[in-house]
Short mmCIF file of C-alpha atoms in Angstrom, two decimals:
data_model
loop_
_atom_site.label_atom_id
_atom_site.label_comp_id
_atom_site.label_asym_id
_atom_site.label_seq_id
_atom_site.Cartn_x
_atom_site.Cartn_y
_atom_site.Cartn_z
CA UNK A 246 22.23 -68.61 32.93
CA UNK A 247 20.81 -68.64 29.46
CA UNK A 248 22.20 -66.32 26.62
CA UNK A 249 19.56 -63.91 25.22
CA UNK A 250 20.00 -62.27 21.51
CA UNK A 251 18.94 -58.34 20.93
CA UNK A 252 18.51 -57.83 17.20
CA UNK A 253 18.38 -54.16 16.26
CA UNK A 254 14.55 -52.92 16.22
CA UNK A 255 13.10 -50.72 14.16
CA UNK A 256 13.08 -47.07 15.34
CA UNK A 257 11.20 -45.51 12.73
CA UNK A 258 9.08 -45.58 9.94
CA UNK A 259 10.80 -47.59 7.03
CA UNK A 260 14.43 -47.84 8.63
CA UNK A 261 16.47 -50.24 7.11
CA UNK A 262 19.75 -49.83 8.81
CA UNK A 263 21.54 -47.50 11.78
CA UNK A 264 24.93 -46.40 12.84
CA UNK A 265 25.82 -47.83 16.61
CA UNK A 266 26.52 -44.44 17.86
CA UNK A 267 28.24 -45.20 21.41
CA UNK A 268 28.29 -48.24 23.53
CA UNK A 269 27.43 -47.32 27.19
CA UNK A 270 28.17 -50.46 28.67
CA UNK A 271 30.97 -53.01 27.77
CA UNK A 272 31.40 -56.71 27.64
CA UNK A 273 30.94 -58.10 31.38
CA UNK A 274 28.70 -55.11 32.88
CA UNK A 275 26.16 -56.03 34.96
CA UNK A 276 22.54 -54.25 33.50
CA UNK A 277 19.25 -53.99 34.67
CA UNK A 278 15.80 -53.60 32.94
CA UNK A 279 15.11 -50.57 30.54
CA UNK A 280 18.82 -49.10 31.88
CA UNK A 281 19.72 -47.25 28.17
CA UNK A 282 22.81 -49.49 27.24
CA UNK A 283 23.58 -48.07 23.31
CA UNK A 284 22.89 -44.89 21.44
CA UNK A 285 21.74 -45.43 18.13
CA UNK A 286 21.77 -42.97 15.14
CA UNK A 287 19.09 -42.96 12.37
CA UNK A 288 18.80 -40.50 9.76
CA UNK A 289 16.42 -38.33 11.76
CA UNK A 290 17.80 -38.39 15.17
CA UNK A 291 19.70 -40.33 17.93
CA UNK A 292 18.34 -42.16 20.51
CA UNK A 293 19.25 -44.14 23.51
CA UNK A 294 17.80 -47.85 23.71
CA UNK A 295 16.55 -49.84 27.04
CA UNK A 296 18.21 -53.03 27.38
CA UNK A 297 15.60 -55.51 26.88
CA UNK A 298 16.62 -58.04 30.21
CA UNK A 299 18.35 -57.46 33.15
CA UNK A 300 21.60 -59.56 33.71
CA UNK A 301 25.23 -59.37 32.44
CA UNK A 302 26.26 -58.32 28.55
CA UNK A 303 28.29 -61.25 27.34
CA UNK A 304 28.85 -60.04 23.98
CA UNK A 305 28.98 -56.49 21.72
CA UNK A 306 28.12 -58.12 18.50
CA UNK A 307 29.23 -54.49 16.48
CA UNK A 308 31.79 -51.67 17.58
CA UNK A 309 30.90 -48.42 18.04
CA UNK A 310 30.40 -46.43 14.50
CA UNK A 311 29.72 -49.42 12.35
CA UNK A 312 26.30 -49.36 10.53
CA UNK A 313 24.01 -52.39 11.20
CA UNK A 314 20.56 -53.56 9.65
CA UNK A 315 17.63 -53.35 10.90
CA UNK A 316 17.01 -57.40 12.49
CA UNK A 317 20.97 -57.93 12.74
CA UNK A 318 22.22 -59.16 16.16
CA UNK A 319 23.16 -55.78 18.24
CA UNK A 320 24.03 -57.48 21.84
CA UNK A 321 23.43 -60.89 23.58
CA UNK A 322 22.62 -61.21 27.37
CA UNK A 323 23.44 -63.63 29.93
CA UNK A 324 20.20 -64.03 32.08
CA UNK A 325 19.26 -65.80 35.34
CA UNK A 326 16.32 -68.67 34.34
CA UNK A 327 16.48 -67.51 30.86
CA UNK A 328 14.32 -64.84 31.16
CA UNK A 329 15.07 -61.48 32.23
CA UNK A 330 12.42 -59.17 30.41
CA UNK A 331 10.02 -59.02 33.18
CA UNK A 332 7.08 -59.99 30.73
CA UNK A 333 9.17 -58.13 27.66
CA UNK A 334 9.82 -59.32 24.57
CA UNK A 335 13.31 -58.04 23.20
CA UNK A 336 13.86 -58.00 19.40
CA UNK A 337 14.68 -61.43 19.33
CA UNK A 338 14.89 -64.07 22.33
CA UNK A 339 16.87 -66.94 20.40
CA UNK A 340 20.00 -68.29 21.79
CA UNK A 341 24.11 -67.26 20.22
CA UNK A 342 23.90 -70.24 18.66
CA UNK A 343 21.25 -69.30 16.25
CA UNK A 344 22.62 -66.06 15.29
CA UNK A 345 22.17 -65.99 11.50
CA UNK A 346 25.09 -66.12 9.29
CA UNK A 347 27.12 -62.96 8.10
CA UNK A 348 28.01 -62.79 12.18
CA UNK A 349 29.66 -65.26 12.19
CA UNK A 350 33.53 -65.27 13.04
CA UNK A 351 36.13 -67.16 10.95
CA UNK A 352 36.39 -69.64 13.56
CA UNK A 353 32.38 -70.83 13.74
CA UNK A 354 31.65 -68.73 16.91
CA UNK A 355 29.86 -66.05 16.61
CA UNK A 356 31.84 -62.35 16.08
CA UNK A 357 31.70 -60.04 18.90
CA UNK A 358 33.22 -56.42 18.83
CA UNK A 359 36.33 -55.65 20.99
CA UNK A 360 35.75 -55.42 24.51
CA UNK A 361 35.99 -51.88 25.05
CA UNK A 362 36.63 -50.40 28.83
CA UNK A 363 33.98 -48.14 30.12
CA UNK A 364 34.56 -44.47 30.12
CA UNK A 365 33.86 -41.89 32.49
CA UNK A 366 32.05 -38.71 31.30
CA UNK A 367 29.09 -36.40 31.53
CA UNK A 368 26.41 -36.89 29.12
CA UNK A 369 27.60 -32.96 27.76
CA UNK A 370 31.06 -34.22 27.31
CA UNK A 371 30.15 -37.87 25.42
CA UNK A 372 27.85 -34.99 23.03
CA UNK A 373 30.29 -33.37 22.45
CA UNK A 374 32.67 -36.14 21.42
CA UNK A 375 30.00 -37.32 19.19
CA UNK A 376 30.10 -34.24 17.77
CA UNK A 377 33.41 -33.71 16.81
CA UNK A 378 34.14 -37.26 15.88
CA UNK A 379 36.29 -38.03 19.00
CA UNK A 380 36.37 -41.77 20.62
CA UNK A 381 36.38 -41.26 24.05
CA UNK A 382 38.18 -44.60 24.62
CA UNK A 383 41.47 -43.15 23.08
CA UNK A 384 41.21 -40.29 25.13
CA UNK A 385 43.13 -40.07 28.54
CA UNK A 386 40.71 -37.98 31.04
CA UNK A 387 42.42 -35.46 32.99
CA UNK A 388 39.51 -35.56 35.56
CA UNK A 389 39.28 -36.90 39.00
CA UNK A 390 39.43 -40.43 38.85
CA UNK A 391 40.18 -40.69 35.13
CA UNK A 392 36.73 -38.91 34.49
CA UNK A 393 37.10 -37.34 30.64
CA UNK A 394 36.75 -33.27 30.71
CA UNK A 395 35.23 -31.03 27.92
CA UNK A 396 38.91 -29.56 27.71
CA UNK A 397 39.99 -33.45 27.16
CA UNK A 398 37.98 -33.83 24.16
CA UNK A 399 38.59 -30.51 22.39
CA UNK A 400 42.15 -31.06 22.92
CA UNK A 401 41.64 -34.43 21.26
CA UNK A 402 39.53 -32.89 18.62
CA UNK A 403 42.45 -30.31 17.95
CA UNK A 404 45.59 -32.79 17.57
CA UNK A 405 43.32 -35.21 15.36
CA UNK A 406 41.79 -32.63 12.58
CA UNK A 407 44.89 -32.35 10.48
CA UNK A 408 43.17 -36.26 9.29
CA UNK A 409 39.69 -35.61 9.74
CA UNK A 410 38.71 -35.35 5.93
CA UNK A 411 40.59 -37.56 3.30
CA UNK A 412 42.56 -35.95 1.06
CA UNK A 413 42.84 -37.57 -2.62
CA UNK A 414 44.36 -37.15 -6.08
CA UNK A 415 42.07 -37.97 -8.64
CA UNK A 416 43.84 -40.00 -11.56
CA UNK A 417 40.50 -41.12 -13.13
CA UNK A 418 38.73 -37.64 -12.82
CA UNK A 419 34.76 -37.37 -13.68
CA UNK A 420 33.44 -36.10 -16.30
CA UNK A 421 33.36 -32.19 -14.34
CA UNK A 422 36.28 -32.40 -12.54
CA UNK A 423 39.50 -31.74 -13.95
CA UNK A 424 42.31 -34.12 -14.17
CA UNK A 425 45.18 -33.76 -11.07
CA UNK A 426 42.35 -32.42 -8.90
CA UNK A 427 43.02 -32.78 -5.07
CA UNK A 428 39.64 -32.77 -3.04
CA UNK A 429 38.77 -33.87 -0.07
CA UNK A 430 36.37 -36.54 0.19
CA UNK A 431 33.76 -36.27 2.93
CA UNK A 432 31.80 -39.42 3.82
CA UNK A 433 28.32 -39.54 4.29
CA UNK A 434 26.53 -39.24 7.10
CA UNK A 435 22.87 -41.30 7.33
CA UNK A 436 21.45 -37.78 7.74
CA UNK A 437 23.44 -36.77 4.37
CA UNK A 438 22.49 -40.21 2.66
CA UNK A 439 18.88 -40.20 3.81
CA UNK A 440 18.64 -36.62 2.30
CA UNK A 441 20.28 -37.58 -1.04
CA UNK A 442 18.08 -41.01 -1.74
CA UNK A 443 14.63 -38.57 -0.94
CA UNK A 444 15.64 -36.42 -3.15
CA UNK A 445 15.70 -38.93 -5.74
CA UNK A 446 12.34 -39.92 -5.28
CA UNK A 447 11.66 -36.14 -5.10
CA UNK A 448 12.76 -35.66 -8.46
CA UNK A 449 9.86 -37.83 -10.10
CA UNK A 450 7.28 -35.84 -9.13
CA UNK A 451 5.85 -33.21 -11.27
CA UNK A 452 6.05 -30.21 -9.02
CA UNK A 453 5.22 -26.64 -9.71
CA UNK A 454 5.81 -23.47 -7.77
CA UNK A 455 4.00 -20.38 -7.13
CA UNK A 456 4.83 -16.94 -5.69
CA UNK A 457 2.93 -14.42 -3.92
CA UNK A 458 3.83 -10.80 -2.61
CA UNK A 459 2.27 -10.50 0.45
CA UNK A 460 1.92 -7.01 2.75
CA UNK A 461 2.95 -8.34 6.30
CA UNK A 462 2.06 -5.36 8.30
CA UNK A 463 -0.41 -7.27 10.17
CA UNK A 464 1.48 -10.30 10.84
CA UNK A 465 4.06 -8.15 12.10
CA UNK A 466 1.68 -6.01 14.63
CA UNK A 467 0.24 -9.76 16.12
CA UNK A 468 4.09 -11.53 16.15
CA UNK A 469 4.94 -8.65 18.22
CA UNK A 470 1.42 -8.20 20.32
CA UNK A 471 2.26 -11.96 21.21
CA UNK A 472 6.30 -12.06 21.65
CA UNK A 473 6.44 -14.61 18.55
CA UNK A 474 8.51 -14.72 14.81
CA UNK A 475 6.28 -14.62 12.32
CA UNK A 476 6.55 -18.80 11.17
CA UNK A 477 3.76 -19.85 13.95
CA UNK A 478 1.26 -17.18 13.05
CA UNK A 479 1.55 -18.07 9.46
CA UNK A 480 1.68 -22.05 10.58
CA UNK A 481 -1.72 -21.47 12.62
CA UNK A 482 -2.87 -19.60 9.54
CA UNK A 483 -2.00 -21.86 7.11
CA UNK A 484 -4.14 -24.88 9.31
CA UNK A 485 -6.98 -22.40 8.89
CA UNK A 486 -7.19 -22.34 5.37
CA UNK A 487 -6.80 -26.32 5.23
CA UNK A 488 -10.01 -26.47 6.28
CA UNK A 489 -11.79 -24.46 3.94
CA UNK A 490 -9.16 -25.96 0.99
CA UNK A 491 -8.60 -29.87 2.60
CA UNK A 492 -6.75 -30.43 -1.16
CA UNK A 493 -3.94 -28.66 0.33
CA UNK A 494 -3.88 -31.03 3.06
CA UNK A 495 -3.57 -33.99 0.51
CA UNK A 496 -1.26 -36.70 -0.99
CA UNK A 497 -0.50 -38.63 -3.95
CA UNK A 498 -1.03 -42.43 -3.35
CA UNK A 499 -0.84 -43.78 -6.69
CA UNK A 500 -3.87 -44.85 -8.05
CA UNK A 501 -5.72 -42.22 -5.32
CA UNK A 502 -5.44 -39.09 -3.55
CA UNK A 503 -5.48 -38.88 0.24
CA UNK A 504 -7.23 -35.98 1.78
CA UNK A 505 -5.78 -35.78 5.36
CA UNK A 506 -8.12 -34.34 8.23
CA UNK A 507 -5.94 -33.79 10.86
CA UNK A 508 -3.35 -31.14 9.68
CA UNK A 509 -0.09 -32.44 10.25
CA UNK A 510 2.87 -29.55 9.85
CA UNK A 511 6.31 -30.31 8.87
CA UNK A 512 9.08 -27.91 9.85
CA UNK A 513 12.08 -27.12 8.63
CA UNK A 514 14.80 -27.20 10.62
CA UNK A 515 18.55 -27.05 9.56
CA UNK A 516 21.04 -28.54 11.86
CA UNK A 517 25.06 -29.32 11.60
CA UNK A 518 24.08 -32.95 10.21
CA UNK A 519 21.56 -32.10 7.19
CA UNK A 520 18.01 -30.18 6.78
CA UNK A 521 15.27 -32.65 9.10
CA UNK A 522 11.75 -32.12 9.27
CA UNK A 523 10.03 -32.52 12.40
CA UNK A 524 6.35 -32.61 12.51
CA UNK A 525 4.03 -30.35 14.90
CA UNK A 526 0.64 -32.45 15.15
CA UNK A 527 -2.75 -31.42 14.98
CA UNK A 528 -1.98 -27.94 14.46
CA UNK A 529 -5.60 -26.71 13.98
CA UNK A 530 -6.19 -27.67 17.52
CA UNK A 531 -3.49 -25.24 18.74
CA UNK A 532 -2.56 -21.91 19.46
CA UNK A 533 0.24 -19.53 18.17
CA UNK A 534 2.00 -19.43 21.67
CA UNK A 535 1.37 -23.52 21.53
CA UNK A 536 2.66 -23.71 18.65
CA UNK A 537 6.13 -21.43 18.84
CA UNK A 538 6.91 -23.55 21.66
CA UNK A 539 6.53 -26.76 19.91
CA UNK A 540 8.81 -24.62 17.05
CA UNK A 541 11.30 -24.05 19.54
CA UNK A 542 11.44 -27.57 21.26
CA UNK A 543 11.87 -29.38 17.47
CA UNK A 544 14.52 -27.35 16.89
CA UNK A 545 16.30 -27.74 20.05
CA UNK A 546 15.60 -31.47 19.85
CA UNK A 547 16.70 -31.68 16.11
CA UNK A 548 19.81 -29.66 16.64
CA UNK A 549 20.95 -32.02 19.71
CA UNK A 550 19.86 -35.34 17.89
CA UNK A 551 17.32 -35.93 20.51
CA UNK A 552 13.77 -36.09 18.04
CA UNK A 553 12.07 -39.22 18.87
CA UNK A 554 9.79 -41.51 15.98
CA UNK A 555 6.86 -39.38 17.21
CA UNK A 556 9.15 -36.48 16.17
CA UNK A 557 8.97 -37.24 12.63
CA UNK A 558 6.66 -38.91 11.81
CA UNK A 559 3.66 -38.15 9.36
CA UNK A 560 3.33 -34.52 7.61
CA UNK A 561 0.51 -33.82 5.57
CA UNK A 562 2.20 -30.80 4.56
CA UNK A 563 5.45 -28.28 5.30
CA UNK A 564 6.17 -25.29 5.47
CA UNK A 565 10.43 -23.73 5.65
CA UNK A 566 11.25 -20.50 6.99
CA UNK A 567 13.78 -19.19 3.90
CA UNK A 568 14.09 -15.58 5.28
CA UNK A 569 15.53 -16.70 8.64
CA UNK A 570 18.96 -17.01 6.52
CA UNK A 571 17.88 -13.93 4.28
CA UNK A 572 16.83 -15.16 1.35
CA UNK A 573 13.94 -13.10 -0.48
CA UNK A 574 12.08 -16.62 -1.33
CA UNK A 575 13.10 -20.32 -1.94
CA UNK A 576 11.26 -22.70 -4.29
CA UNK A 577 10.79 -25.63 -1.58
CA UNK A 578 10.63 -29.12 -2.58
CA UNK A 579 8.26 -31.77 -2.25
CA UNK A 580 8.44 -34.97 -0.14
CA UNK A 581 6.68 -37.54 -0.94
CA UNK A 582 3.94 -38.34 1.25
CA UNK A 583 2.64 -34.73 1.21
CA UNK A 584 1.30 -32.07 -1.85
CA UNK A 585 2.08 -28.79 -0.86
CA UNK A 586 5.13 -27.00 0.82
CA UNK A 587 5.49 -23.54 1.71
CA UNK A 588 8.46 -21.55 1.96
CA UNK A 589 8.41 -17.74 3.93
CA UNK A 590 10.80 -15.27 2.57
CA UNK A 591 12.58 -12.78 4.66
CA UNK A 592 10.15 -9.44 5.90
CA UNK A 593 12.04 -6.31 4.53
CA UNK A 594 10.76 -2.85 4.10
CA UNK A 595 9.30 -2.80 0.29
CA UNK A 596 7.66 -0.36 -2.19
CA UNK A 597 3.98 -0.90 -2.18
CA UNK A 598 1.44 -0.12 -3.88
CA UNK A 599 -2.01 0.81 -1.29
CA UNK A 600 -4.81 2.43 -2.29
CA UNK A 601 -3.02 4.12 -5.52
CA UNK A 602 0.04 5.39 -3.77
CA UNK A 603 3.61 4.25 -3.28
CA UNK A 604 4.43 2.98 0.83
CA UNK A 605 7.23 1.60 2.20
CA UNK A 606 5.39 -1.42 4.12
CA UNK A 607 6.90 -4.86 5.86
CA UNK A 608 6.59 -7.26 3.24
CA UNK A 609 8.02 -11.17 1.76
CA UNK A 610 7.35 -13.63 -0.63
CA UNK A 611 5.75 -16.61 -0.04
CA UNK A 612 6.45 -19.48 -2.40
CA UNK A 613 4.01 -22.35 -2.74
CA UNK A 614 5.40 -25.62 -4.20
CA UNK A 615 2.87 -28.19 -5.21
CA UNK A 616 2.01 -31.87 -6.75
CA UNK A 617 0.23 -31.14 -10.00
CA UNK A 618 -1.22 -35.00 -9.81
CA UNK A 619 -3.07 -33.57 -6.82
CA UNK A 620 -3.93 -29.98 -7.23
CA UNK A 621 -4.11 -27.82 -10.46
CA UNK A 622 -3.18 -24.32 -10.68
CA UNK A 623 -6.85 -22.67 -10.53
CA UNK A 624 -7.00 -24.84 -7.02
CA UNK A 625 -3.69 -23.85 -5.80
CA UNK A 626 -4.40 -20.27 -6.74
CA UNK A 627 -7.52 -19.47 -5.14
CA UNK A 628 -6.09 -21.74 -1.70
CA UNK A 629 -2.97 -19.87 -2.18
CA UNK A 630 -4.95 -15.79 -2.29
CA UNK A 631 -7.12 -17.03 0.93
CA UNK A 632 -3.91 -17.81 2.73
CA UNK A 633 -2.89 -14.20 1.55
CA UNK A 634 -5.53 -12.56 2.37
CA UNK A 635 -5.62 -13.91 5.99
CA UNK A 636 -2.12 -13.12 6.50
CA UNK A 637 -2.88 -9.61 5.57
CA UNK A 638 -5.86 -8.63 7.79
CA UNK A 639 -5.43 -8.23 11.60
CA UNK A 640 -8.95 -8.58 12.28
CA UNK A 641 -8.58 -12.59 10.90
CA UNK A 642 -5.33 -12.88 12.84
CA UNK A 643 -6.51 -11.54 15.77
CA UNK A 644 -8.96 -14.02 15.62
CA UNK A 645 -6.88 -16.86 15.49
CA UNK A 646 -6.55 -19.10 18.97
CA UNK A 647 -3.51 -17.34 20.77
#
């Protein structure tokens, strides 16, 4: 049998390095083709991956939890006739022996993680583990044969939360935190880090943000006609006016601007690991119901860290529901790689003005942040009142594909 390496591929655009979630096999199992083997965590979502050959693990090059770079050895293979990829190529094919130094072990061979013994659970319970930062090998199951229960894990959860954060006295306090300050310090989570180094790059660009007061008696009367919230009418709205103002639909690209044509719309979506941003394609091609039930299944994905790359990849603009936690109106940030983002403020009853009298009428804010290398304010504004406008009269929204 010849030993096959499995370097760690990449599982998205621009990933540099990933947490090894949970080994589901151990050292000595017997796997076959595209049998999921390891669950991997990115910053955008966790995935299981195929093994690459069929034939016996021989070594777990990382333990569960540890981060690895993209490229690093992840697991090597024992395989009959050397080949076990059935015409696949894995990440890479080159024996242990040229594994590239950094894994290497103090003694010349190279490192391997700790065996660690298979575990018996249901995908809900190994979820849930994940979730509350539980190692199912440490746990005893109370199941039949062993198997580890939901009630196994919680209890698990409970008796190991007294240490879950680190608590630490601060000698050498920062500059805004005062000296003999306990805290608790929290690492950080890709999601967290991922977050924190975009926002960085947010911060260089020269963003401005605009607000409108729009009536939403209309988008109320079609959300209701069609059993919908209000986000996919104003998403399917929002493609419409792309194509009569494409600038919208545009990016900075340093010494040009990108004009997209197929409107690409990133959503929102908070979730117990960080804000993510899944991406509904083509949304000018779809209708409202289409589109609330790609809404829905990003969300459900995102929440259970089951996006995929296709998931993610590629908005041309975004749009954030602020009034689904109450807030009035947001000023939404940037990401680079689109101009304009668009954040929907809560519906409430407000004092209108209509046809020179006072009415109470269903209305929000909408807030429109935007790259001022790409659009300028006359642009934005008359982009921003067509959007408006639409929003306002049923006749347009009736119109829309349903």
């Amino acid at each position: 049998m010849a030993e096959r390496v499995f370097t760690l591929p990449d599982l998205g655009e621009g990933l540099e390095e990933a947490i090894v979630s949970a080994w589901l096999v151990a050292e000595g199992d017997t796997v076959s083709l595209n049998q999921p083997f390891v669950e991997i965590e990115t910053a955008k979502a966790t995935v299981e991956v195929p093994a690459p050959f069929a034939g016996r693990v021989a070594r777990l090059h990382v333990a569960a939890g540890e981060t690895l770079a993209v490229g690093a050895p992840l697991a090597t293979f024992e395989v009959v006739g050397g080949d076990g990829t059935g015409g696949r190529h894995a990440g890479s094919s080159s024996p242990a022996s040229s594994v590239p130094p950094g894994v290497i072990g103090g003694d010349g061979s190279p490192s391997s993680a700790p065996a660690r013994p298979s575990v018996a659970a249901t995908p809900a319970v190994r979820k849930l583990a994940k979730d509350l930062g539980v190692d199912l090998a440490m746990v005893s199951g109370s199941g039949p044969g062993g198997r580890v229960t939901r009630e196994d894990v919680e209890r698990a959860a409970n008796e190991s939360s007294a240490g879950s954060t680190h608590e630490i006295a601060l000698d050498e306090p920062g500059e805004h935190v005062s000296r003999g300050t306990t805290v608790d310090a929290v690492p950080l989570s890709l999601t967290r880090r991922a977050i924190a180094d975009r926002l960085s790059e947010v911060a260089a660009i020269p963003a401005v943000t605009t607000f409108r007061t729009v009536d939403c008696t209309a988008l109320e009367a079609v959300r209701a006609d069609l059993d919908v919230s209000p986000l996919p009418v104003v998403v399917r709205a929002l493609a419409e006016v792309c194509r009569d103002h494409p600038r919208l639909n545009a990016a900075w690209d340093g010494d040009r601007i990108l004009v997209f044509h197929e409107v690409r719309v990133g959503i929102a979506i908070d979730t117990a690991a960080g804000l993510v941003v899944p991406v509904i394609p083509d949304v000018g091609s779809l209708g409202v119901g289409e589109i609330a039930a790609e809404i829905a299944r990003l969300a459900g994905a995102a929440r259970g860290n089951a996006l995929t790359r296709d998931d993610t990849v590629g908005p041309t603009i975004a749009v954030t529901n602020t009034g689904s936690y109450g807030s009035e109106f947001g000023t939404p940030l940037l990401n680079p790689g689109h101009a304009v983002t668009i954040a929907l403020g809560v519906i409430e009853p407000r004092a209108l003005v209509i046809d020179g009298s006072v009415q109470a009428r269903p209305a929000c804010t909408l807030s429109l942040t935007f790259d001022h290398r790409v659009l300028d304010g006359a642009t934005v504004g008359r982009a921003f009142g067509a959007l408006v406008e639409l929003i306002e009269s049923r006749e347009r929204l009736d119109a829309l594909a349903r």
